[in-house]
């Protein structure tokens, strides 16, 4: 007799998913001020309580808070928010807040087309959010790349808000 036969009805994957949803719904009943940035993004990603989770997330981003979604999400903040297109269609005020944040964020690296991260606390000389590197070695390799491409000498320093690393003119 095969003892595993009885297990075919058991779907641990679905159970885990349901369990997660129940947890998120419990979170959504708490005031947003009691939730961590990551918890707020989890609500947004699961389309739960968007009428309060999205404005709360935008508040954090406007305040310049760097929100680390790793390793819970593979996508970035913008992708997770843009997925809620129908919410933003019905909430033009929140849409324009998001658009404003996007305008000020990361600019594209013309060469690689890669979107870089920004520090929402530090501004560069043009008044845009400063490009942020998660690790010192990432910042150093960008510095070396910039020097070999354009001869510009830059130096690495740690973000004073402890968000990561920045480059500045040497
Ligand atoms: Zn910074």
PDB file of N, CA, C and O and ligand atoms in Angstrom, residues 119-122 130 132 159-161 163-164 166, ligand 1:
ATOM      1  N   UNK A 119      18.420  58.076  -3.917  1.00  0.00           N
ATOM      2  CA  UNK A 119      18.261  58.336  -2.494  1.00  0.00           C
ATOM      3  C   UNK A 119      17.244  59.465  -2.399  1.00  0.00           C
ATOM      4  O   UNK A 119      17.432  60.518  -2.991  1.00  0.00           O
ATOM      5  N   UNK A 120      16.165  59.230  -1.695  1.00  0.00           N
ATOM      6  CA  UNK A 120      15.126  60.250  -1.628  1.00  0.00           C
ATOM      7  C   UNK A 120      15.457  61.356  -0.627  1.00  0.00           C
ATOM      8  O   UNK A 120      14.665  62.238  -0.381  1.00  0.00           O
ATOM      9  N   UNK A 121      16.620  61.261  -0.026  1.00  0.00           N
ATOM     10  CA  UNK A 121      17.015  62.285   0.952  1.00  0.00           C
ATOM     11  C   UNK A 121      18.021  63.272   0.382  1.00  0.00           C
ATOM     12  O   UNK A 121      18.088  64.401   0.816  1.00  0.00           O
ATOM     13  N   UNK A 122      18.850  62.789  -0.531  1.00  0.00           N
ATOM     14  CA  UNK A 122      19.957  63.625  -0.993  1.00  0.00           C
ATOM     15  C   UNK A 122      19.713  64.128  -2.414  1.00  0.00           C
ATOM     16  O   UNK A 122      19.305  63.361  -3.278  1.00  0.00           O
ATOM     17  N   UNK A 130      19.645  62.108  -5.642  1.00  0.00           N
ATOM     18  CA  UNK A 130      20.968  61.601  -5.973  1.00  0.00           C
ATOM     19  C   UNK A 130      20.952  60.099  -6.230  1.00  0.00           C
ATOM     20  O   UNK A 130      20.234  59.358  -5.572  1.00  0.00           O
ATOM     21  N   UNK A 132      21.862  56.403  -6.031  1.00  0.00           N
ATOM     22  CA  UNK A 132      22.255  55.643  -4.843  1.00  0.00           C
ATOM     23  C   UNK A 132      22.828  54.287  -5.244  1.00  0.00           C
ATOM     24  O   UNK A 132      22.308  53.621  -6.133  1.00  0.00           O
ATOM     25  N   UNK A 159      26.218  57.698   2.245  1.00  0.00           N
ATOM     26  CA  UNK A 159      25.051  58.582   2.423  1.00  0.00           C
ATOM     27  C   UNK A 159      24.900  58.909   3.906  1.00  0.00           C
ATOM     28  O   UNK A 159      24.941  58.024   4.753  1.00  0.00           O
ATOM     29  N   UNK A 160      24.712  60.197   4.200  1.00  0.00           N
ATOM     30  CA  UNK A 160      24.632  60.554   5.627  1.00  0.00           C
ATOM     31  C   UNK A 160      23.330  60.060   6.258  1.00  0.00           C
ATOM     32  O   UNK A 160      23.202  60.043   7.477  1.00  0.00           O
ATOM     33  N   UNK A 161      22.387  59.659   5.427  1.00  0.00           N
ATOM     34  CA  UNK A 161      21.151  59.080   5.957  1.00  0.00           C
ATOM     35  C   UNK A 161      21.218  57.555   5.998  1.00  0.00           C
ATOM     36  O   UNK A 161      20.204  56.893   6.212  1.00  0.00           O
ATOM     37  N   UNK A 163      21.535  55.466   3.678  1.00  0.00           N
ATOM     38  CA  UNK A 163      20.762  54.751   2.662  1.00  0.00           C
ATOM     39  C   UNK A 163      21.643  53.903   1.765  1.00  0.00           C
ATOM     40  O   UNK A 163      21.156  53.002   1.088  1.00  0.00           O
ATOM     41  N   UNK A 164      22.918  54.232   1.713  1.00  0.00           N
ATOM     42  CA  UNK A 164      23.829  53.518   0.827  1.00  0.00           C
ATOM     43  C   UNK A 164      25.025  54.397   0.533  1.00  0.00           C
ATOM     44  O   UNK A 164      25.530  55.063   1.439  1.00  0.00           O
ATOM     45  N   UNK A 166      27.046  57.194  -2.297  1.00  0.00           N
ATOM     46  CA  UNK A 166      26.903  58.175  -3.378  1.00  0.00           C
ATOM     47  C   UNK A 166      28.263  58.482  -3.980  1.00  0.00           C
ATOM     48  O   UNK A 166      29.300  58.186  -3.389  1.00  0.00           O
TER      49      UNK A 166
HETATM   50 ZN1  LIG B   1      21.652  59.880   0.431  1.00  0.00          ZN
END
